[in-house]
């Protein structure tokens, strides 16, 4: 007889949450450490912004491909193995990058690294949903997402600081060493799966699992929200260093590094949002998060550093509130094919990263920071308005029939 699922009273609950959190910390640090050093790469390799940003967007495309593949395979082979392989392979690539002389090859390795990192992200929420009591899952999911934000923040902060103080190569070795430590920690912490049932479905049935969720209107709205949130958030952070190194600010990368500490507000708010979701409407809290995100972005248009700092902090609070609750909603509402549901949300979410980091480059070239904020600030707000209109229309048609 299988034991009951974990609650906050169980040691394994915290081992699972913190183990996956530490793994995701490394994943997001590795994913985003290139973002603030794009100006350095442009100068060092004599390339343009669009080419440099491929280290982010193609890395994300690789991640998306990995999410789809691992989402299928993990439903058959379990969860922990893919997490261990993900960290190991991504770390090996970090130690290979210093020996690559051509930027095009660096971009290719970043694509491969993105694919390997999917091993953590594709299975984490499904792993938790299987092993944790549903009443305690939202808190676990939002705490896990706080680690996502912490990893993204520290990856950007450390790379900004180390690249200017030491070198790009030193940064790679530091993050690679962190990968080795991460692997050792999670091998100790992560408990074995107890409630995982190996899927015996054929490939066609797995495809059916994806189409099953794509036919669910509520799921589609969550997938769309994840994409829109990341187009806006990734777009803002990608072009922030270019904004701050220009007049009137003319900051160094070391100085810009401290702006990424605004992520700490998101780390704090995500578990609070999960706790509030147990008492209030999760849909209302998501909308509030989007409004706060848009408000914060608008504040960054101010012409002093104080406005930018406040705006970034407010944006992080809004983003992590809406994102953490959207991802939790997907895991909760997926009654079957949970791995596929989590993968589809993450595919949408990271497709937003790819779009936000590269597709907005022409907007920057033409309109600079005001153009970036006009797009990234209004997009999620407009999306929420459209969603509310569609839902009211559907509700009216349902009541009429």
mmCIF file of N, CA, C and O in Angstrom, residues 217-231 326 344-345 348-349 352 379-380 383 387:
data_model
loop_
_atom_site.group_PDB
_atom_site.id
_atom_site.type_symbol
_atom_site.label_atom_id
_atom_site.label_comp_id
_atom_site.label_asym_id
_atom_site.label_seq_id
_atom_site.Cartn_x
_atom_site.Cartn_y
_atom_site.Cartn_z
ATOM 1 N N UNK A 217 -10.315 25.359 -23.301
ATOM 2 C CA UNK A 217 -10.246 26.814 -23.437
ATOM 3 C C UNK A 217 -9.559 27.471 -22.248
ATOM 4 O O UNK A 217 -8.767 28.403 -22.409
ATOM 5 N N UNK A 218 -9.826 26.985 -21.041
ATOM 6 C CA UNK A 218 -9.190 27.574 -19.859
ATOM 7 C C UNK A 218 -7.684 27.343 -19.863
ATOM 8 O O UNK A 218 -6.909 28.209 -19.461
ATOM 9 N N UNK A 219 -7.273 26.149 -20.293
ATOM 10 C CA UNK A 219 -5.841 25.864 -20.392
ATOM 11 C C UNK A 219 -5.183 26.767 -21.429
ATOM 12 O O UNK A 219 -4.091 27.297 -21.207
ATOM 13 N N UNK A 220 -5.834 26.954 -22.555
ATOM 14 C CA UNK A 220 -5.275 27.814 -23.601
ATOM 15 C C UNK A 220 -5.064 29.241 -23.097
ATOM 16 O O UNK A 220 -4.065 29.892 -23.429
ATOM 17 N N UNK A 221 -5.999 29.715 -22.279
ATOM 18 C CA UNK A 221 -5.854 31.058 -21.716
ATOM 19 C C UNK A 221 -4.632 31.136 -20.799
ATOM 20 O O UNK A 221 -3.921 32.149 -20.797
ATOM 21 N N UNK A 222 -4.379 30.063 -20.035
ATOM 22 C CA UNK A 222 -3.203 30.047 -19.159
ATOM 23 C C UNK A 222 -1.911 29.960 -19.975
ATOM 24 O O UNK A 222 -0.918 30.620 -19.654
ATOM 25 N N UNK A 223 -1.925 29.148 -21.039
ATOM 26 C CA UNK A 223 -0.741 29.061 -21.888
ATOM 27 C C UNK A 223 -0.447 30.421 -22.522
ATOM 28 O O UNK A 223 0.706 30.863 -22.584
ATOM 29 N N UNK A 224 -1.501 31.083 -22.989
ATOM 30 C CA UNK A 224 -1.325 32.401 -23.599
ATOM 31 C C UNK A 224 -0.822 33.424 -22.605
ATOM 32 O O UNK A 224 0.029 34.262 -22.933
ATOM 33 N N UNK A 225 -1.333 33.352 -21.369
ATOM 34 C CA UNK A 225 -0.886 34.284 -20.335
ATOM 35 C C UNK A 225 0.597 34.088 -20.046
ATOM 36 O O UNK A 225 1.343 35.059 -19.907
ATOM 37 N N UNK A 226 1.034 32.825 -19.955
ATOM 38 C CA UNK A 226 2.450 32.560 -19.714
ATOM 39 C C UNK A 226 3.333 33.162 -20.797
ATOM 40 O O UNK A 226 4.379 33.760 -20.509
ATOM 41 N N UNK A 227 2.909 33.036 -22.063
ATOM 42 C CA UNK A 227 3.688 33.587 -23.161
ATOM 43 C C UNK A 227 3.752 35.111 -23.092
ATOM 44 O O UNK A 227 4.819 35.718 -23.205
ATOM 45 N N UNK A 228 2.602 35.730 -22.886
ATOM 46 C CA UNK A 228 2.535 37.195 -22.852
ATOM 47 C C UNK A 228 3.355 37.762 -21.691
ATOM 48 O O UNK A 228 4.068 38.766 -21.845
ATOM 49 N N UNK A 229 3.271 37.113 -20.537
ATOM 50 C CA UNK A 229 4.026 37.579 -19.373
ATOM 51 C C UNK A 229 5.529 37.583 -19.662
ATOM 52 O O UNK A 229 6.234 38.532 -19.321
ATOM 53 N N UNK A 230 6.022 36.527 -20.308
ATOM 54 C CA UNK A 230 7.453 36.462 -20.547
ATOM 55 C C UNK A 230 7.906 37.336 -21.697
ATOM 56 O O UNK A 230 9.036 37.828 -21.685
ATOM 57 N N UNK A 231 7.083 37.556 -22.708
ATOM 58 C CA UNK A 231 7.446 38.526 -23.751
ATOM 59 C C UNK A 231 7.729 39.871 -23.100
ATOM 60 O O UNK A 231 8.726 40.536 -23.396
ATOM 61 N N UNK A 326 -0.525 31.273 -12.409
ATOM 62 C CA UNK A 326 -0.896 30.668 -13.695
ATOM 63 C C UNK A 326 -0.342 29.249 -13.807
ATOM 64 O O UNK A 326 -1.045 28.317 -14.217
ATOM 65 N N UNK A 344 3.354 22.041 -21.824
ATOM 66 C CA UNK A 344 2.724 23.013 -22.719
ATOM 67 C C UNK A 344 2.760 24.422 -22.130
ATOM 68 O O UNK A 344 2.994 25.404 -22.857
ATOM 69 N N UNK A 345 2.522 24.525 -20.817
ATOM 70 C CA UNK A 345 2.607 25.850 -20.192
ATOM 71 C C UNK A 345 4.022 26.402 -20.314
ATOM 72 O O UNK A 345 4.220 27.564 -20.681
ATOM 73 N N UNK A 348 4.917 27.530 -23.855
ATOM 74 C CA UNK A 348 4.354 28.861 -24.120
ATOM 75 C C UNK A 348 5.148 29.945 -23.401
ATOM 76 O O UNK A 348 5.455 30.995 -23.966
ATOM 77 N N UNK A 349 5.462 29.670 -22.152
ATOM 78 C CA UNK A 349 6.190 30.616 -21.300
ATOM 79 C C UNK A 349 7.556 30.956 -21.897
ATOM 80 O O UNK A 349 7.922 32.125 -22.036
ATOM 81 N N UNK A 352 7.714 32.863 -25.072
ATOM 82 C CA UNK A 352 7.675 34.293 -24.748
ATOM 83 C C UNK A 352 9.061 34.854 -24.488
ATOM 84 O O UNK A 352 9.373 35.985 -24.875
ATOM 85 N N UNK A 379 1.124 45.041 -23.401
ATOM 86 C CA UNK A 379 0.748 43.724 -23.909
ATOM 87 C C UNK A 379 0.004 42.861 -22.885
ATOM 88 O O UNK A 379 -1.092 42.352 -23.183
ATOM 89 N N UNK A 380 0.535 42.643 -21.669
ATOM 90 C CA UNK A 380 -0.202 41.788 -20.717
ATOM 91 C C UNK A 380 -1.517 42.409 -20.270
ATOM 92 O O UNK A 380 -2.500 41.691 -20.033
ATOM 93 N N UNK A 383 -4.013 41.843 -22.975
ATOM 94 C CA UNK A 383 -4.371 40.418 -23.015
ATOM 95 C C UNK A 383 -5.427 40.094 -21.965
ATOM 96 O O UNK A 383 -6.396 39.395 -22.246
ATOM 97 N N UNK A 387 -9.192 38.642 -22.565
ATOM 98 C CA UNK A 387 -9.632 37.409 -21.911
ATOM 99 C C UNK A 387 -10.951 37.625 -21.176
ATOM 100 O O UNK A 387 -11.877 36.793 -21.257
#
